[in-house]
Amino acid sequence: MNGAGKNKRTGAGGDAARADILTARTRMRRHTIADFDESAALWGDPDIVRHISGKPSTRSETWSRLLRYIGHWEALSFGYWVVEDRVTGRFLGEVGLADYKRDITPSLDPWPEIGWVIATHAQGRGLATETVAAALDWSDRWLKAERTVCIIAPDHLASIRVGRKNGFAERGYGRMGSDSSPVLIMERQKLAE
């Protein structure tokens, strides 16, 4: 489906899917192909991926990620946003919602999964908490989902704090694939309207 209609699964219409989100310090907007170099630098940073995959992404892997971000918006009317400094326009990270159809036990389906990654130069300023809150506010308004989930490495205390500050509670542990380490699954109920 193109972004012009209303997605039956999510309820997000074209205007909602196209709109930027402004927070006190950031602008969140949909990705474009022009974001490739910034995204590749982000995902190629060993400090960024330490608690995610454990290994920096290649440019090819980041290209696939970027196309997946764009595709989420086109197919599902929700996805990830580029996070920019509201004043300078500097790239700060990526935050958003996805349906990755992960091979994880227990399953995350049918709930949207939120994720966030803030560039090393922008960490420690509360930007993850601020932008996750904005993404969840958008989700509560536009998506039909009754809850949102996230997965976090159990030793990634900073991300666990971001989740808790945004209303997530620990649901338990899961495993992705047969050889993977456990991941913490957290969930948040949609706020009442």
PDB file of N, CA, C and O in Angstrom, residues 73-111:
ATOM      1  N   TRP A  73       7.574   2.077   6.191  1.00  0.00           N
ATOM      2  CA  TRP A  73       6.622   3.167   6.013  1.00  0.00           C
ATOM      3  C   TRP A  73       5.726   2.916   4.812  1.00  0.00           C
ATOM      4  O   TRP A  73       4.515   3.170   4.872  1.00  0.00           O
ATOM      5  N   GLU A  74       6.301   2.429   3.735  1.00  0.00           N
ATOM      6  CA  GLU A  74       5.519   2.205   2.519  1.00  0.00           C
ATOM      7  C   GLU A  74       4.510   1.067   2.692  1.00  0.00           C
ATOM      8  O   GLU A  74       3.386   1.154   2.232  1.00  0.00           O
ATOM      9  N   ALA A  75       4.916  -0.006   3.366  1.00  0.00           N
ATOM     10  CA  ALA A  75       4.054  -1.177   3.494  1.00  0.00           C
ATOM     11  C   ALA A  75       3.126  -1.124   4.703  1.00  0.00           C
ATOM     12  O   ALA A  75       1.998  -1.609   4.643  1.00  0.00           O
ATOM     13  N   LEU A  76       3.593  -0.557   5.820  1.00  0.00           N
ATOM     14  CA  LEU A  76       2.847  -0.642   7.072  1.00  0.00           C
ATOM     15  C   LEU A  76       2.404   0.702   7.650  1.00  0.00           C
ATOM     16  O   LEU A  76       1.713   0.744   8.660  1.00  0.00           O
ATOM     17  N   SER A  77       2.845   1.793   7.057  1.00  0.00           N
ATOM     18  CA  SER A  77       2.514   3.151   7.530  1.00  0.00           C
ATOM     19  C   SER A  77       3.072   3.452   8.906  1.00  0.00           C
ATOM     20  O   SER A  77       2.536   4.275   9.650  1.00  0.00           O
ATOM     21  N   PHE A  78       4.138   2.760   9.295  1.00  0.00           N
ATOM     22  CA  PHE A  78       4.926   3.103  10.467  1.00  0.00           C
ATOM     23  C   PHE A  78       6.333   2.608  10.219  1.00  0.00           C
ATOM     24  O   PHE A  78       6.587   1.825   9.309  1.00  0.00           O
ATOM     25  N   GLY A  79       7.274   3.128  11.013  1.00  0.00           N
ATOM     26  CA  GLY A  79       8.663   2.730  10.816  1.00  0.00           C
ATOM     27  C   GLY A  79       9.596   3.535  11.702  1.00  0.00           C
ATOM     28  O   GLY A  79       9.211   4.015  12.757  1.00  0.00           O
ATOM     29  N   TYR A  80      10.822   3.684  11.217  1.00  0.00           N
ATOM     30  CA  TYR A  80      11.858   4.406  11.952  1.00  0.00           C
ATOM     31  C   TYR A  80      11.987   5.830  11.440  1.00  0.00           C
ATOM     32  O   TYR A  80      11.718   6.115  10.269  1.00  0.00           O
ATOM     33  N   TRP A  81      12.415   6.696  12.342  1.00  0.00           N
ATOM     34  CA  TRP A  81      12.705   8.083  12.017  1.00  0.00           C
ATOM     35  C   TRP A  81      14.196   8.342  12.183  1.00  0.00           C
ATOM     36  O   TRP A  81      14.843   7.788  13.074  1.00  0.00           O
ATOM     37  N   VAL A  82      14.730   9.242  11.362  1.00  0.00           N
ATOM     38  CA  VAL A  82      16.040   9.830  11.605  1.00  0.00           C
ATOM     39  C   VAL A  82      15.828  10.854  12.718  1.00  0.00           C
ATOM     40  O   VAL A  82      14.838  11.599  12.700  1.00  0.00           O
ATOM     41  N   VAL A  83      16.731  10.894  13.675  1.00  0.00           N
ATOM     42  CA  VAL A  83      16.680  11.893  14.731  1.00  0.00           C
ATOM     43  C   VAL A  83      17.759  12.926  14.427  1.00  0.00           C
ATOM     44  O   VAL A  83      18.931  12.581  14.290  1.00  0.00           O
ATOM     45  N   GLU A  84      17.335  14.182  14.301  1.00  0.00           N
ATOM     46  CA  GLU A  84      18.262  15.282  14.018  1.00  0.00           C
ATOM     47  C   GLU A  84      18.167  16.328  15.117  1.00  0.00           C
ATOM     48  O   GLU A  84      17.098  16.505  15.720  1.00  0.00           O
ATOM     49  N   ASP A  85      19.259  17.049  15.322  1.00  0.00           N
ATOM     50  CA  ASP A  85      19.232  18.202  16.212  1.00  0.00           C
ATOM     51  C   ASP A  85      18.282  19.234  15.608  1.00  0.00           C
ATOM     52  O   ASP A  85      18.385  19.574  14.427  1.00  0.00           O
ATOM     53  N   ARG A  86      17.350  19.705  16.397  1.00  0.00           N
ATOM     54  CA  ARG A  86      16.314  20.619  15.893  1.00  0.00           C
ATOM     55  C   ARG A  86      16.890  21.946  15.402  1.00  0.00           C
ATOM     56  O   ARG A  86      16.337  22.572  14.500  1.00  0.00           O
ATOM     57  N   VAL A  87      18.005  22.381  15.970  1.00  0.00           N
ATOM     58  CA  VAL A  87      18.598  23.664  15.594  1.00  0.00           C
ATOM     59  C   VAL A  87      19.621  23.495  14.472  1.00  0.00           C
ATOM     60  O   VAL A  87      19.565  24.191  13.457  1.00  0.00           O
ATOM     61  N   THR A  88      20.551  22.561  14.638  1.00  0.00           N
ATOM     62  CA  THR A  88      21.658  22.430  13.688  1.00  0.00           C
ATOM     63  C   THR A  88      21.398  21.452  12.550  1.00  0.00           C
ATOM     64  O   THR A  88      22.081  21.493  11.535  1.00  0.00           O
ATOM     65  N   GLY A  89      20.441  20.538  12.724  1.00  0.00           N
ATOM     66  CA  GLY A  89      20.185  19.516  11.725  1.00  0.00           C
ATOM     67  C   GLY A  89      21.157  18.338  11.788  1.00  0.00           C
ATOM     68  O   GLY A  89      21.094  17.437  10.967  1.00  0.00           O
ATOM     69  N   ARG A  90      22.050  18.337  12.782  1.00  0.00           N
ATOM     70  CA  ARG A  90      23.042  17.264  12.886  1.00  0.00           C
ATOM     71  C   ARG A  90      22.354  15.926  13.167  1.00  0.00           C
ATOM     72  O   ARG A  90      21.441  15.841  13.992  1.00  0.00           O
ATOM     73  N   PHE A  91      22.818  14.880  12.506  1.00  0.00           N
ATOM     74  CA  PHE A  91      22.308  13.528  12.681  1.00  0.00           C
ATOM     75  C   PHE A  91      22.627  13.048  14.094  1.00  0.00           C
ATOM     76  O   PHE A  91      23.777  13.070  14.520  1.00  0.00           O
ATOM     77  N   LEU A  92      21.582  12.599  14.826  1.00  0.00           N
ATOM     78  CA  LEU A  92      21.759  12.158  16.212  1.00  0.00           C
ATOM     79  C   LEU A  92      21.477  10.671  16.413  1.00  0.00           C
ATOM     80  O   LEU A  92      21.902  10.103  17.415  1.00  0.00           O
ATOM     81  N   GLY A  93      20.751  10.060  15.498  1.00  0.00           N
ATOM     82  CA  GLY A  93      20.444   8.652  15.659  1.00  0.00           C
ATOM     83  C   GLY A  93      19.189   8.246  14.917  1.00  0.00           C
ATOM     84  O   GLY A  93      18.729   8.954  14.013  1.00  0.00           O
ATOM     85  N   GLU A  94      18.631   7.103  15.331  1.00  0.00           N
ATOM     86  CA  GLU A  94      17.443   6.544  14.704  1.00  0.00           C
ATOM     87  C   GLU A  94      16.548   5.943  15.784  1.00  0.00           C
ATOM     88  O   GLU A  94      17.031   5.260  16.690  1.00  0.00           O
ATOM     89  N   VAL A  95      15.253   6.207  15.674  1.00  0.00           N
ATOM     90  CA  VAL A  95      14.267   5.714  16.636  1.00  0.00           C
ATOM     91  C   VAL A  95      13.030   5.322  15.843  1.00  0.00           C
ATOM     92  O   VAL A  95      12.665   6.012  14.888  1.00  0.00           O
ATOM     93  N   GLY A  96      12.392   4.227  16.240  1.00  0.00           N
ATOM     94  CA  GLY A  96      11.163   3.903  15.535  1.00  0.00           C
ATOM     95  C   GLY A  96      10.520   2.605  15.935  1.00  0.00           C
ATOM     96  O   GLY A  96      10.895   1.960  16.910  1.00  0.00           O
ATOM     97  N   LEU A  97       9.528   2.252  15.131  1.00  0.00           N
ATOM     98  CA  LEU A  97       8.697   1.073  15.338  1.00  0.00           C
ATOM     99  C   LEU A  97       8.844   0.163  14.131  1.00  0.00           C
ATOM    100  O   LEU A  97       8.961   0.640  13.001  1.00  0.00           O
ATOM    101  N   ALA A  98       8.798  -1.137  14.381  1.00  0.00           N
ATOM    102  CA  ALA A  98       8.977  -2.078  13.284  1.00  0.00           C
ATOM    103  C   ALA A  98       8.215  -3.361  13.529  1.00  0.00           C
ATOM    104  O   ALA A  98       7.801  -3.656  14.652  1.00  0.00           O
ATOM    105  N   ASP A  99       8.044  -4.103  12.462  1.00  0.00           N
ATOM    106  CA  ASP A  99       7.544  -5.471  12.510  1.00  0.00           C
ATOM    107  C   ASP A  99       8.573  -6.298  11.754  1.00  0.00           C
ATOM    108  O   ASP A  99       8.541  -6.391  10.536  1.00  0.00           O
ATOM    109  N   TYR A 100       9.533  -6.853  12.484  1.00  0.00           N
ATOM    110  CA  TYR A 100      10.646  -7.576  11.873  1.00  0.00           C
ATOM    111  C   TYR A 100      10.370  -9.056  11.650  1.00  0.00           C
ATOM    112  O   TYR A 100      11.201  -9.751  11.090  1.00  0.00           O
ATOM    113  N   LYS A 101       9.233  -9.552  12.118  1.00  0.00           N
ATOM    114  CA  LYS A 101       8.934 -10.986  12.003  1.00  0.00           C
ATOM    115  C   LYS A 101      10.108 -11.809  12.533  1.00  0.00           C
ATOM    116  O   LYS A 101      10.592 -12.744  11.917  1.00  0.00           O
ATOM    117  N   ARG A 102      10.585 -11.426  13.692  1.00  0.00           N
ATOM    118  CA  ARG A 102      11.769 -12.063  14.275  1.00  0.00           C
ATOM    119  C   ARG A 102      11.517 -13.525  14.618  1.00  0.00           C
ATOM    120  O   ARG A 102      10.430 -13.889  15.061  1.00  0.00           O
ATOM    121  N   ASP A 103      12.548 -14.318  14.444  1.00  0.00           N
ATOM    122  CA  ASP A 103      12.543 -15.701  14.917  1.00  0.00           C
ATOM    123  C   ASP A 103      12.968 -15.670  16.373  1.00  0.00           C
ATOM    124  O   ASP A 103      14.131 -15.871  16.705  1.00  0.00           O
ATOM    125  N   ILE A 104      12.018 -15.371  17.233  1.00  0.00           N
ATOM    126  CA  ILE A 104      12.292 -15.236  18.659  1.00  0.00           C
ATOM    127  C   ILE A 104      11.254 -16.028  19.451  1.00  0.00           C
ATOM    128  O   ILE A 104      10.088 -16.105  19.051  1.00  0.00           O
ATOM    129  N   THR A 105      11.711 -16.631  20.513  1.00  0.00           N
ATOM    130  CA  THR A 105      10.827 -17.356  21.417  1.00  0.00           C
ATOM    131  C   THR A 105      10.936 -16.717  22.791  1.00  0.00           C
ATOM    132  O   THR A 105      12.046 -16.606  23.302  1.00  0.00           O
ATOM    133  N   PRO A 106       9.828 -16.246  23.377  1.00  0.00           N
ATOM    134  CA  PRO A 106       8.482 -16.241  22.835  1.00  0.00           C
ATOM    135  C   PRO A 106       8.320 -15.180  21.748  1.00  0.00           C
ATOM    136  O   PRO A 106       9.080 -14.221  21.675  1.00  0.00           O
ATOM    137  N   SER A 107       7.308 -15.358  20.941  1.00  0.00           N
ATOM    138  CA  SER A 107       7.050 -14.474  19.813  1.00  0.00           C
ATOM    139  C   SER A 107       6.675 -13.064  20.282  1.00  0.00           C
ATOM    140  O   SER A 107       6.058 -12.889  21.334  1.00  0.00           O
ATOM    141  N   LEU A 108       7.042 -12.078  19.477  1.00  0.00           N
ATOM    142  CA  LEU A 108       6.650 -10.687  19.733  1.00  0.00           C
ATOM    143  C   LEU A 108       5.362 -10.329  18.993  1.00  0.00           C
ATOM    144  O   LEU A 108       4.798  -9.262  19.227  1.00  0.00           O
ATOM    145  N   ASP A 109       4.939 -11.176  18.073  1.00  0.00           N
ATOM    146  CA  ASP A 109       3.741 -10.904  17.272  1.00  0.00           C
ATOM    147  C   ASP A 109       2.510 -10.852  18.154  1.00  0.00           C
ATOM    148  O   ASP A 109       2.424 -11.600  19.125  1.00  0.00           O
ATOM    149  N   PRO A 110       1.574 -10.006  17.867  1.00  0.00           N
ATOM    150  CA  PRO A 110       1.475  -9.109  16.729  1.00  0.00           C
ATOM    151  C   PRO A 110       1.885  -7.675  17.046  1.00  0.00           C
ATOM    152  O   PRO A 110       1.514  -6.744  16.344  1.00  0.00           O
ATOM    153  N   TRP A 111       2.657  -7.473  18.090  1.00  0.00           N
ATOM    154  CA  TRP A 111       2.905  -6.124  18.591  1.00  0.00           C
ATOM    155  C   TRP A 111       4.067  -5.452  17.871  1.00  0.00           C
ATOM    156  O   TRP A 111       5.078  -6.073  17.603  1.00  0.00           O
TER     157      TRP A 111
END
